Every structure is written in C-alpha cells, then in structure tokens.
mmCIF file of N, CA and C in Angstrom:
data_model
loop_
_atom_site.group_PDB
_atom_site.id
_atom_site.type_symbol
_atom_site.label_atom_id
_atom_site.label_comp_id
_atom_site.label_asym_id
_atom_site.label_seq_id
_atom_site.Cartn_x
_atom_site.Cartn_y
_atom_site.Cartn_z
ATOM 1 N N UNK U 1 99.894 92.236 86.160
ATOM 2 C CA UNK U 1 101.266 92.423 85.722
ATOM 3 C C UNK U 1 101.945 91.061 85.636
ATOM 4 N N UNK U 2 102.733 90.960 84.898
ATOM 5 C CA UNK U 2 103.576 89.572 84.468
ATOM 6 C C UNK U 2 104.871 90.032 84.369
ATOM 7 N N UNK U 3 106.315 88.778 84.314
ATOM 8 C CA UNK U 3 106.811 88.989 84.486
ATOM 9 C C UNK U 3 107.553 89.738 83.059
ATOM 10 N N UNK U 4 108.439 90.628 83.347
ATOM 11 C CA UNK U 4 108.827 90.740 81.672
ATOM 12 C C UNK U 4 109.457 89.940 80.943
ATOM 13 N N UNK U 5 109.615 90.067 79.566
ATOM 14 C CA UNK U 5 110.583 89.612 78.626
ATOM 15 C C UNK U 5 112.122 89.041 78.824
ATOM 16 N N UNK U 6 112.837 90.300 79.455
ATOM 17 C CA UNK U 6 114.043 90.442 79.804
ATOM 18 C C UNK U 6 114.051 89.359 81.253
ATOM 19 N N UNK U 7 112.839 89.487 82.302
ATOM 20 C CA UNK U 7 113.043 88.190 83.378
ATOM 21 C C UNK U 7 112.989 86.859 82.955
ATOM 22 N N UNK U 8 111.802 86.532 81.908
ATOM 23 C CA UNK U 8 112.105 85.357 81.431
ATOM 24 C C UNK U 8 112.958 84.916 80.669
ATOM 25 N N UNK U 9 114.005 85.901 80.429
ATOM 26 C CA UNK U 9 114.836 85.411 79.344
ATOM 27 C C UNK U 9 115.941 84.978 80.418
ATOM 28 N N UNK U 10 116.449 85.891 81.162
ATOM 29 C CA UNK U 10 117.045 85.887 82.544
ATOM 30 C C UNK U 10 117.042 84.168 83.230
ATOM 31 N N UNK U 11 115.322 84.132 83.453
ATOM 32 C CA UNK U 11 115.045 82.702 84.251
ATOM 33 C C UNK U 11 115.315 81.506 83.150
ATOM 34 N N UNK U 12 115.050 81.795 81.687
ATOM 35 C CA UNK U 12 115.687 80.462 80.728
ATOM 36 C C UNK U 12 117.082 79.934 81.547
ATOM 37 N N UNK U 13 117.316 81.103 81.123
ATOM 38 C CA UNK U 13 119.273 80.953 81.000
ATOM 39 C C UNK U 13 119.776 80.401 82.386
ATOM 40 N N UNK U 14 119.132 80.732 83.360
ATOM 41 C CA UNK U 14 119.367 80.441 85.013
ATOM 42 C C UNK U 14 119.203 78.583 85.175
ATOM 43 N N UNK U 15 117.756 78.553 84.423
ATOM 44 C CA UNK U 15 117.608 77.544 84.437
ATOM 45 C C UNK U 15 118.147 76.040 83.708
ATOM 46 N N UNK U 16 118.339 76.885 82.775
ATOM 47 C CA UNK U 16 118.921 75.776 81.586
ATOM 48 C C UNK U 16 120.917 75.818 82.513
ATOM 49 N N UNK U 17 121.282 76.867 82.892
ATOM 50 C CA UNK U 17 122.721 76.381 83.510
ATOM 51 C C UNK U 17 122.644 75.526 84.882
ATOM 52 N N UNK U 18 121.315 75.849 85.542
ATOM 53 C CA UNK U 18 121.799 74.997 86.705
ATOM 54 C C UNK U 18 121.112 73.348 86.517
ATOM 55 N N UNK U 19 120.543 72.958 85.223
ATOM 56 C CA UNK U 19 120.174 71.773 84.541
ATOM 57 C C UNK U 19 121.260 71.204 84.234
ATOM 58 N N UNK U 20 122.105 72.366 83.195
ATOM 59 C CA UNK U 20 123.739 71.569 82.981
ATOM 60 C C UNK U 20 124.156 70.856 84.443
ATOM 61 N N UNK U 21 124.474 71.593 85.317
ATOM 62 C CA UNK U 21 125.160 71.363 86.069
ATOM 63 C C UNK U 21 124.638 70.324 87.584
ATOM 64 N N UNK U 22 123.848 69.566 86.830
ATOM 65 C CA UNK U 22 122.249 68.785 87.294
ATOM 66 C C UNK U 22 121.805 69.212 88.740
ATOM 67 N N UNK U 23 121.147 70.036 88.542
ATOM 68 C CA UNK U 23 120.665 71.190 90.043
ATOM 69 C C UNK U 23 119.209 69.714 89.746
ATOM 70 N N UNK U 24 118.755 69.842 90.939
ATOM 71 C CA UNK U 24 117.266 69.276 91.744
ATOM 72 C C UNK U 24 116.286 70.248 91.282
ATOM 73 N N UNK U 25 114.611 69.308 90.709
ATOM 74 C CA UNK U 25 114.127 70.334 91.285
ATOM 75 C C UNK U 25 113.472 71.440 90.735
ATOM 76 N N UNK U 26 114.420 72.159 89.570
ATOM 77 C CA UNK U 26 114.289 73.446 89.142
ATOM 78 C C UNK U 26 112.864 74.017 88.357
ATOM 79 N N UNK U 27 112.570 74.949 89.482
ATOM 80 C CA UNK U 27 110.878 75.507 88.902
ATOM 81 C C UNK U 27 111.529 77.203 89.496
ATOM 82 N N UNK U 28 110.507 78.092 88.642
ATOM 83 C CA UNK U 28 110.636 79.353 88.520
ATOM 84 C C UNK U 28 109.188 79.632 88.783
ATOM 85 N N UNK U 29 108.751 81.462 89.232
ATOM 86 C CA UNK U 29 107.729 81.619 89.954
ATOM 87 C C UNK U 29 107.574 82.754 89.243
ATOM 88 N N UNK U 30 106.504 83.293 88.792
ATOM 89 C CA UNK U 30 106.535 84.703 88.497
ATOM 90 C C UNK U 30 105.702 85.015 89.436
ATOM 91 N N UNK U 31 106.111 86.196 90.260
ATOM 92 C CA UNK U 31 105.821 86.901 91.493
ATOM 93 C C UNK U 31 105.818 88.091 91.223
ATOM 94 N N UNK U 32 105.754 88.721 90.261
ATOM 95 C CA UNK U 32 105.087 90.103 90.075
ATOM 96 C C UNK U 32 104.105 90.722 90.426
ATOM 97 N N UNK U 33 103.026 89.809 90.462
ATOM 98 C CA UNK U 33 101.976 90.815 91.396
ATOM 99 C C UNK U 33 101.560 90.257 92.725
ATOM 100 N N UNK U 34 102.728 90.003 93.114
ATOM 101 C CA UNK U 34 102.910 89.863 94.675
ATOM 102 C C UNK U 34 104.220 90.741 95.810
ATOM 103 N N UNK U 35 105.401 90.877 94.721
ATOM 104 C CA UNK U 35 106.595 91.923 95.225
ATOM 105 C C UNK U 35 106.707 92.881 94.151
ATOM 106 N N UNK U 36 107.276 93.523 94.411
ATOM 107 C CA UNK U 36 107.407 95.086 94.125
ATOM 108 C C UNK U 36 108.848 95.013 93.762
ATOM 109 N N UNK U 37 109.789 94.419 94.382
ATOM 110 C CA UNK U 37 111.478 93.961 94.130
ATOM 111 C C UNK U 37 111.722 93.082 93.756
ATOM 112 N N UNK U 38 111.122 92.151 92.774
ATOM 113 C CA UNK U 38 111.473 91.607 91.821
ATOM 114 C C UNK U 38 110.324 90.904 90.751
ATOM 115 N N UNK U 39 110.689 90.748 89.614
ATOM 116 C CA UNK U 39 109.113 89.783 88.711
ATOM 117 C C UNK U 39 109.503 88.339 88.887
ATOM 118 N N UNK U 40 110.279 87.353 89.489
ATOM 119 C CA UNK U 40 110.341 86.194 89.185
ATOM 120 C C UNK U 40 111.726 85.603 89.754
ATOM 121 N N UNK U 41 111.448 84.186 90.551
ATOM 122 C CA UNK U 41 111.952 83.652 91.571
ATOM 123 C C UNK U 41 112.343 82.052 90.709
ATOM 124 N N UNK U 42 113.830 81.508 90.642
ATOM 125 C CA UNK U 42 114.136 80.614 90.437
ATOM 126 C C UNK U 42 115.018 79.959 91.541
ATOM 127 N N UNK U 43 113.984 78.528 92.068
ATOM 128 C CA UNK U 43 114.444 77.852 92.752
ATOM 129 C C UNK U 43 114.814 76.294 92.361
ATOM 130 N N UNK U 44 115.772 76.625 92.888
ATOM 131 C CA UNK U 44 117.037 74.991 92.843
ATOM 132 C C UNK U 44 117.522 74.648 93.650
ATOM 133 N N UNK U 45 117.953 73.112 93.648
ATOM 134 C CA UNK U 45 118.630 72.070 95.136
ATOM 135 C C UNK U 45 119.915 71.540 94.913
ATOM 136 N N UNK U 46 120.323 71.026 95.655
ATOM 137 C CA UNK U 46 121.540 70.143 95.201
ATOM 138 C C UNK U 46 121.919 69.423 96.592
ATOM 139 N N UNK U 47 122.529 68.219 96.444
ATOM 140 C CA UNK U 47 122.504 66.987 97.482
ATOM 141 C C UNK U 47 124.128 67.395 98.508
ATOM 142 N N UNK U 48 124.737 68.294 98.208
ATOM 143 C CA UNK U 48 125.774 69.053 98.641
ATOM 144 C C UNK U 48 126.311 70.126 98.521
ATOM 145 N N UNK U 49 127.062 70.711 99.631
ATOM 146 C CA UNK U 49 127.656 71.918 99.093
ATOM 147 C C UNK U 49 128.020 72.332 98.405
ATOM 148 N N UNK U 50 129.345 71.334 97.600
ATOM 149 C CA UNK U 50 130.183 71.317 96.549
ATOM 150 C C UNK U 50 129.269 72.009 95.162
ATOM 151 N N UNK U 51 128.220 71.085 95.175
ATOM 152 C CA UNK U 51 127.270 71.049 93.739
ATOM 153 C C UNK U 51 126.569 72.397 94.128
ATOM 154 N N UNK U 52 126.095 72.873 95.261
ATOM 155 C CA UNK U 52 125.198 74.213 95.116
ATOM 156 C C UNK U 52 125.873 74.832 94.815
ATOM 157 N N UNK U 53 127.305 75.457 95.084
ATOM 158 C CA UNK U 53 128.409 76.416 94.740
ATOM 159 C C UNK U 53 128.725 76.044 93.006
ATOM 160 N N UNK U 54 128.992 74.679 92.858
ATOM 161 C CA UNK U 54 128.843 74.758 91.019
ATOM 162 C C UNK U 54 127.625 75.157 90.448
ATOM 163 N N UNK U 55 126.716 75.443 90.881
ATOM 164 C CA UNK U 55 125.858 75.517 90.157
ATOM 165 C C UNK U 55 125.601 76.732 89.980
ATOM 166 N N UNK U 56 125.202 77.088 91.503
ATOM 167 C CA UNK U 56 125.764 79.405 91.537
ATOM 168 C C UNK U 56 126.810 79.428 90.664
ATOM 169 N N UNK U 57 127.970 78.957 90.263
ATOM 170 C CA UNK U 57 129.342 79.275 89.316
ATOM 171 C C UNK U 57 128.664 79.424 87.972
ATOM 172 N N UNK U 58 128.067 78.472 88.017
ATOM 173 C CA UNK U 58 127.450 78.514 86.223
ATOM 174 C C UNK U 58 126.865 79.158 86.047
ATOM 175 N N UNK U 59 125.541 79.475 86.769
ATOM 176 C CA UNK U 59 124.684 80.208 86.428
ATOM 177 C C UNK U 59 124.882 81.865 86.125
ATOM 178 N N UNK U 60 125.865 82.317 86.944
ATOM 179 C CA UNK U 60 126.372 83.224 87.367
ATOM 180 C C UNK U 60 127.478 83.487 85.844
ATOM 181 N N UNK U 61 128.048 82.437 85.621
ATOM 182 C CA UNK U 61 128.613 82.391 84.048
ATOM 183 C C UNK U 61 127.576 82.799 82.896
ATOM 184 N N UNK U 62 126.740 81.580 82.727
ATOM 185 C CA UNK U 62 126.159 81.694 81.727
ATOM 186 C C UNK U 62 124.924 83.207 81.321
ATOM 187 N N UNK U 63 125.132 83.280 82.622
ATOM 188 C CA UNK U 63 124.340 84.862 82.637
ATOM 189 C C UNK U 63 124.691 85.994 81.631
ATOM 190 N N UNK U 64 125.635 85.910 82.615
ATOM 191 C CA UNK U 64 126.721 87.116 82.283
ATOM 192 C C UNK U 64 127.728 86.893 80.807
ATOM 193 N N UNK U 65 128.064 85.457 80.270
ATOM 194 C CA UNK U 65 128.027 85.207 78.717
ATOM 195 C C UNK U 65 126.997 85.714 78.261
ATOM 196 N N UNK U 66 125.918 85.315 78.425
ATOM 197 C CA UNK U 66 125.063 85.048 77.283
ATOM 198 C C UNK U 66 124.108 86.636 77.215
ATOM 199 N N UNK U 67 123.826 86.622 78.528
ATOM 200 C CA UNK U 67 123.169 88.339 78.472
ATOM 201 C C UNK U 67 123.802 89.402 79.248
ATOM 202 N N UNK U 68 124.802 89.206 79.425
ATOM 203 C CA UNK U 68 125.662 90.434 80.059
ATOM 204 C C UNK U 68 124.774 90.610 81.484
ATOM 205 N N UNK U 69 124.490 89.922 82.073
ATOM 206 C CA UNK U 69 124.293 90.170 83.620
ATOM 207 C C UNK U 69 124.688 89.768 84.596
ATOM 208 N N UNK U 70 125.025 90.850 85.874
ATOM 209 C CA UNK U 70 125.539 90.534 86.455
ATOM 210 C C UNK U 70 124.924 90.662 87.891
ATOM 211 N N UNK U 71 125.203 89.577 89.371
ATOM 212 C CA UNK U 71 123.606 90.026 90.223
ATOM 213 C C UNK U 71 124.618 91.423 90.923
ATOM 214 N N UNK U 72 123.465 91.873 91.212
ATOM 215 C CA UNK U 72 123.856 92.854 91.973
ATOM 216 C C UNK U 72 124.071 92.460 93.495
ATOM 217 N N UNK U 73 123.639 91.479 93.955
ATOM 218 C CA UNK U 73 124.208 91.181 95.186
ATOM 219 C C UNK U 73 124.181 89.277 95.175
ATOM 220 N N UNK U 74 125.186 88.771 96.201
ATOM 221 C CA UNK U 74 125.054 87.423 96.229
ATOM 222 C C UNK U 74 125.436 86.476 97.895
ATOM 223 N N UNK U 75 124.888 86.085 98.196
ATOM 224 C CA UNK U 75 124.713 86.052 99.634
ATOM 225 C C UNK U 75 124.501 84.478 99.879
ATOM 226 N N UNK U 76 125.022 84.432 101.182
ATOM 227 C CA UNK U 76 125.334 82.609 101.528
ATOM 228 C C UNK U 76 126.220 81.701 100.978
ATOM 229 N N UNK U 77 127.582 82.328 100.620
ATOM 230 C CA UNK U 77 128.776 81.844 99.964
ATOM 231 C C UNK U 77 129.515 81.255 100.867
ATOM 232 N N UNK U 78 129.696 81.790 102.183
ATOM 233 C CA UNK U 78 130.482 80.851 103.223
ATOM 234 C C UNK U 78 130.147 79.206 103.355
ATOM 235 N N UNK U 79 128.609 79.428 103.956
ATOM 236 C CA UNK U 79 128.581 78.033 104.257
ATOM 237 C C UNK U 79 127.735 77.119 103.091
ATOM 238 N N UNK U 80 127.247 78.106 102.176
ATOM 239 C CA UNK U 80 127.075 76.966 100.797
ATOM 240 C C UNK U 80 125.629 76.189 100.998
ATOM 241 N N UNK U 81 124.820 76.704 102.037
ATOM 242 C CA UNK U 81 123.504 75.441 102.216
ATOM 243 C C UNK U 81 122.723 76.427 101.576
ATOM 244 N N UNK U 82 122.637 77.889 101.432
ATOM 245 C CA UNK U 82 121.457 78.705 100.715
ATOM 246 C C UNK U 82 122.282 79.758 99.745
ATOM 247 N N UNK U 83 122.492 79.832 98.895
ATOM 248 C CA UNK U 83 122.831 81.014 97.997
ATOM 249 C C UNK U 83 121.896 81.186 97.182
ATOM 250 N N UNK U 84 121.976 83.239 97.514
ATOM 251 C CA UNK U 84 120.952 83.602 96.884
ATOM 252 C C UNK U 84 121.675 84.612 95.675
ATOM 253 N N UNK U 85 121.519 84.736 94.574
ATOM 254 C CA UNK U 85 121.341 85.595 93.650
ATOM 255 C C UNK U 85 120.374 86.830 93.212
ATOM 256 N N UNK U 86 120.646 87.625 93.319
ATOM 257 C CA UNK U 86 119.625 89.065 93.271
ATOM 258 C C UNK U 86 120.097 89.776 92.232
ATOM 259 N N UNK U 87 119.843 89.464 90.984
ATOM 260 C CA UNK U 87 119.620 90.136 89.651
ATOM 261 C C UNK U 87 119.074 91.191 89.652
ATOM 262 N N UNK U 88 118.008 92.009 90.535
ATOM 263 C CA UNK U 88 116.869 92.815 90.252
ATOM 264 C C UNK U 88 115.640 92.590 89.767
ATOM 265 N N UNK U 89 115.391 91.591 88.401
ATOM 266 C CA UNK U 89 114.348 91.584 87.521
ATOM 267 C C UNK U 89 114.120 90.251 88.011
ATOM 268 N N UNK U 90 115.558 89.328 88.534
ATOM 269 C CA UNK U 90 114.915 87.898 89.177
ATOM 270 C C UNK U 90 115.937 87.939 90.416
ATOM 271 N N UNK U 91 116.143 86.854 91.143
ATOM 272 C CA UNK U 91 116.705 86.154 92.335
ATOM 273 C C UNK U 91 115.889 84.903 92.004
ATOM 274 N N UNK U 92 117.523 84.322 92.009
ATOM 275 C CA UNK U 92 117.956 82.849 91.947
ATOM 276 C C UNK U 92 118.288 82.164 93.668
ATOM 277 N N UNK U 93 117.330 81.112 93.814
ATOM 278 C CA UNK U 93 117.969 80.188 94.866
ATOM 279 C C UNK U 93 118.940 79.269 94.940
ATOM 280 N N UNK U 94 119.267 78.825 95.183
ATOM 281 C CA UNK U 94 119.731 77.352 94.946
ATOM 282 C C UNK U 94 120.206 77.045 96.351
ATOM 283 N N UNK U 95 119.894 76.111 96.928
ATOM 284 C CA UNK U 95 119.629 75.484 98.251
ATOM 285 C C UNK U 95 120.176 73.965 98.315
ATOM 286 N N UNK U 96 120.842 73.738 99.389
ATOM 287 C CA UNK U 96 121.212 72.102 99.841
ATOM 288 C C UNK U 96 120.257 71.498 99.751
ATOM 289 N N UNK U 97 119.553 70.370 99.666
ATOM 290 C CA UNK U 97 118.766 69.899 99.548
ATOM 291 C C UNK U 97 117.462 69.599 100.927
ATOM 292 N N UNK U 98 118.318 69.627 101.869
ATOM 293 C CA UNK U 98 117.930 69.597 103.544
ATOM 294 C C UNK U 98 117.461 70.967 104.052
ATOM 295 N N UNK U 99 117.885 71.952 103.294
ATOM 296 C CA UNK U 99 117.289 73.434 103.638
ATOM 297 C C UNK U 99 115.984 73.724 102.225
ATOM 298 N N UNK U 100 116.139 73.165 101.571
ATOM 299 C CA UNK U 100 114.742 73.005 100.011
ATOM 300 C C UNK U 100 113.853 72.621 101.035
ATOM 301 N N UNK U 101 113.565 71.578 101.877
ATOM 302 C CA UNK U 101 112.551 70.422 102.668
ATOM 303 C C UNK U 101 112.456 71.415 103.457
ATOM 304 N N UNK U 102 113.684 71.567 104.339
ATOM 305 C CA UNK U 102 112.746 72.617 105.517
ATOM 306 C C UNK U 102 112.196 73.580 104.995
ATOM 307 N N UNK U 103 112.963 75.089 104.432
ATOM 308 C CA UNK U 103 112.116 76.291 104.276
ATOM 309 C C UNK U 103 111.125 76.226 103.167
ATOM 310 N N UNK U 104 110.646 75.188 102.943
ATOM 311 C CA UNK U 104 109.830 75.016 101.068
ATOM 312 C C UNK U 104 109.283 76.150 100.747
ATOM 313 N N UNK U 105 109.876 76.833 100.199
ATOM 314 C CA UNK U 105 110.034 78.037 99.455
ATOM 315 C C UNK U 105 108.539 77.839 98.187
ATOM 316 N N UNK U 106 108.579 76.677 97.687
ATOM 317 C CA UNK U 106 107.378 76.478 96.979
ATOM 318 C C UNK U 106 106.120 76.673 97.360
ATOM 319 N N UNK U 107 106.011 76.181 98.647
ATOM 320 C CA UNK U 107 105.025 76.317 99.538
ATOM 321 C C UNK U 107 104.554 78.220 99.620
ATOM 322 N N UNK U 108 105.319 78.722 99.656
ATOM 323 C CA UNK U 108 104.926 80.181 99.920
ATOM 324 C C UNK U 108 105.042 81.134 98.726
ATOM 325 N N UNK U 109 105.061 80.242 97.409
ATOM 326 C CA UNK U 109 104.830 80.808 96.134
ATOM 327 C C UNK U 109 103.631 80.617 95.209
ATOM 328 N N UNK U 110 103.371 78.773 95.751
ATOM 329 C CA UNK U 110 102.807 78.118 94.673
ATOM 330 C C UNK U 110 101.654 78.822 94.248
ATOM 331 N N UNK U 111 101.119 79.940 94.980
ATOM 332 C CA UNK U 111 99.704 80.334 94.173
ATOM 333 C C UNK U 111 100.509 81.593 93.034
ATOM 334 N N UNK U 112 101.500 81.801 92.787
ATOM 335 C CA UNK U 112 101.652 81.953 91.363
ATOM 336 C C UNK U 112 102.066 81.370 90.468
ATOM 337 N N UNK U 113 102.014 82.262 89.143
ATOM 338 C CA UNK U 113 101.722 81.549 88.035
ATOM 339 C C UNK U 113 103.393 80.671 87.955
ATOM 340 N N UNK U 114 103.650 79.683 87.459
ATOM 341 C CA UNK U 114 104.797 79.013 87.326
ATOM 342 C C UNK U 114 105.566 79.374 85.538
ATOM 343 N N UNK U 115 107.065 79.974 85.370
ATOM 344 C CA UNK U 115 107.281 79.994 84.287
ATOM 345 C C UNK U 115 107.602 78.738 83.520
ATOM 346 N N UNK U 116 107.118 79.037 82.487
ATOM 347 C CA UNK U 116 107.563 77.930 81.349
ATOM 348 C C UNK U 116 108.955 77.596 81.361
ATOM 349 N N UNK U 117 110.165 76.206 81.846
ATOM 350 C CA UNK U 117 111.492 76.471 81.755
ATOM 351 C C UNK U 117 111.905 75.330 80.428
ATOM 352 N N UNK U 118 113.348 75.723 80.274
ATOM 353 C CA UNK U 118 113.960 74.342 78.977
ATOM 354 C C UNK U 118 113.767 73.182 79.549
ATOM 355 N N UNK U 119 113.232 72.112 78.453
ATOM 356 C CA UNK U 119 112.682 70.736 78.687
ATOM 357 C C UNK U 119 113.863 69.937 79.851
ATOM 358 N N UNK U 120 115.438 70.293 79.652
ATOM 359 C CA UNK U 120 116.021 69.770 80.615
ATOM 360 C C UNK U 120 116.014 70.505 82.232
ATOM 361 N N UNK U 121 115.231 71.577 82.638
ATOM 362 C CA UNK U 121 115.249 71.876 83.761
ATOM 363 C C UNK U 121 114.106 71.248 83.874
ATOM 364 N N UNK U 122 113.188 71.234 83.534
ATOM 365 C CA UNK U 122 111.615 70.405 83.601
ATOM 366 C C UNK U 122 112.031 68.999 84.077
ATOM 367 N N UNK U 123 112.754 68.249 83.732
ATOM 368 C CA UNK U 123 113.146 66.780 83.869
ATOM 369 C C UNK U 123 113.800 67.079 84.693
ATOM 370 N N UNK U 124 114.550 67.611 85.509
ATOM 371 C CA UNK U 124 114.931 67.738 86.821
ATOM 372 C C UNK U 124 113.746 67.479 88.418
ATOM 373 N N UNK U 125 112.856 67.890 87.635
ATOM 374 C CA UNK U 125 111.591 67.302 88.842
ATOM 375 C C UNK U 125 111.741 66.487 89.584
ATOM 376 N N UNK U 126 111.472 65.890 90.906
ATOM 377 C CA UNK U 126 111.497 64.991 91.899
ATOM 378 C C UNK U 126 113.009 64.259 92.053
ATOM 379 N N UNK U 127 113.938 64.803 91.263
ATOM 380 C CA UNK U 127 115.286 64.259 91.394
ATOM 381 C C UNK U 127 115.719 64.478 92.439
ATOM 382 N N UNK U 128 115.744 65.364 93.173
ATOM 383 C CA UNK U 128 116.000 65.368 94.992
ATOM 384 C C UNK U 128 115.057 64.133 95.351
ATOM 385 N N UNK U 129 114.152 64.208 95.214
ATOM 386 C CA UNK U 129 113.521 63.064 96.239
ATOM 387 C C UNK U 129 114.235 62.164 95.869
ATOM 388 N N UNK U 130 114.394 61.622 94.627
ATOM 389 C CA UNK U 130 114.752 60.176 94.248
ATOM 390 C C UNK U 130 116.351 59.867 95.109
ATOM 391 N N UNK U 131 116.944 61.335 95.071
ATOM 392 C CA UNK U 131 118.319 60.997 95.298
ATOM 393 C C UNK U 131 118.270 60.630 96.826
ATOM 394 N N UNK U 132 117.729 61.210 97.838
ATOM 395 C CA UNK U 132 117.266 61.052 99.179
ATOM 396 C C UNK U 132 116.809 59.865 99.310
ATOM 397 N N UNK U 133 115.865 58.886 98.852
ATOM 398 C CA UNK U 133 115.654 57.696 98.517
ATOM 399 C C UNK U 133 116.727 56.654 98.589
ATOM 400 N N UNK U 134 117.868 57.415 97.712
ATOM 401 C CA UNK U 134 118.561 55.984 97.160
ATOM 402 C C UNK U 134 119.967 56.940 98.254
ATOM 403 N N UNK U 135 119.895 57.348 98.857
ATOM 404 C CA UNK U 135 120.899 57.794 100.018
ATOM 405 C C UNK U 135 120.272 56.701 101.195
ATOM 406 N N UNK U 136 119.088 57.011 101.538
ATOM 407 C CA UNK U 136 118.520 56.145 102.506
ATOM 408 C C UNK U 136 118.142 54.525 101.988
ATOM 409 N N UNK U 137 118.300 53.960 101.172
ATOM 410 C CA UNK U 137 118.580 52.652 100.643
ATOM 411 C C UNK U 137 119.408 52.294 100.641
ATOM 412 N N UNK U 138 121.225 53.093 100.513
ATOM 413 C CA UNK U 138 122.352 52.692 100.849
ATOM 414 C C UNK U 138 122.275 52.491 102.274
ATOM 415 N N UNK U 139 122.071 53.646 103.073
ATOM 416 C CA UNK U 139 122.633 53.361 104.373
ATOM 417 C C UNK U 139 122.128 52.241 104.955
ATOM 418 N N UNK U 140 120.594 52.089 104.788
ATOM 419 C CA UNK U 140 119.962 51.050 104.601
ATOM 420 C C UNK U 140 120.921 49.241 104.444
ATOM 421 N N UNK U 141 121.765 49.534 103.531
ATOM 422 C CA UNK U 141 122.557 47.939 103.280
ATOM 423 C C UNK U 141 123.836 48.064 103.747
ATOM 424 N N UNK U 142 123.780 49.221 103.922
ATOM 425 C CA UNK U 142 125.398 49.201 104.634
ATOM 426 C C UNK U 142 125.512 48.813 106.338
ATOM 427 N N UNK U 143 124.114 48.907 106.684
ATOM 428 C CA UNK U 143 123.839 48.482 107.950
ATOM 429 C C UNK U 143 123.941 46.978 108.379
#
C-alpha cells in the first residue's frame, strides 16, 4: 500500500508552505504500510519558537486555501517546541530545532519509502545543522 493521491497532494502543499516560511530540514515519509492512522508523515524544524508557530500558521493556511483542509486536531500550541498537525491522510511536525536532535523522528521512519517534495523544500536539507554551526561560531567570538 502507498500513500494516496490526495496525501501527496496534502504533503506538496505542507511542504512547499513551510519552505516559504524557511522551515529546516523538510522530508516527508510515507508510512502506510506501517500505521493504520495515517499514509504519510511531514517533518520540519525551526531555530525558534516564533518561526515553528509561523510555519504551523502557513501551512495550516495554505492547506486550507488551496485544498480546503482542515486538521482535525492540533496539539503543542502553548509552548511552541513540538506542534503537531493531524489531517487524517497526513500529520505534519514541525519541531524546535533542539527537540528534531533529541526525538529524531527520522530515525524511527527512515526504513520508509521517502516522498518526492518541491525543489524548495528539498534545499532546505542540513539547514538546521548549518544554522547550529553558525550559532555556535558566534558565541564562539563573542567570548
């Protein structure tokens, strides 16, 4: 089983808004023949609170513009380090960047298949690391 039509169209759109809104990172999972409650898992980072909450905003926009969806549940809005999105057909992550490292969510997916996303969520790759890098190179000279 694969994921459907309607999830990957779902995970484009997820993906390509939290690219706008330069999310870390962004890879999608099709997990269909591993859960039963959902076909496909999009995970994203961001170097602060501020930016994980814009990025849930958009995505959560451009959804619901573009294909009329809306999640049916949305969870970790207080403190902003994990919000999750639960569409049904997908659930969206998007994670602080310090909770991406600890729970690596990749880690407990990677043996499925990975969806194809828009060339600008693709170029989002290793941009958390880099940014962590050049966080620890400042503090680094400010010392």
């Amino acid at each position: 089983m694969t994921a459907t039509d309607r999830s990957t169209e779902l995970i484009t759109v997820a993906a390509q808004a939290a690219a706008d809104k330069l999310a870390h990172d962004i890879i999608a999972y099709d997990v269909s023949d591993v859960l039963s409650i959902t076909d496909a898992f999009l995970l994203a980072s961001a170097p602060n609170d501020r930016q994980v909450k814009s990025i849930v905003d958009e995505i959560e926009e451009q959804l619901n513009k573009q294909l009329g969806a809306k999640p049916v549940r949305r969870e970790g809005d207080r403190d902003a380090r994990w919000i999750l999105l639960d569409y049904v057909d997908i659930v969206v992550h998007i994670q602080h960047s310090e909770e991406r490292v600890f729970y690596a969510l990749e880690r407990l997916w990677k043996d499925c298949p990975e969806i194809e996303l828009p060339e600008d969520a693709k170029a989002t790759r290793g941009k958390g690391e880099a940014h962590a890098q050049q966080q620890a190179d400042e503090a680094g000279e400010a010392m």
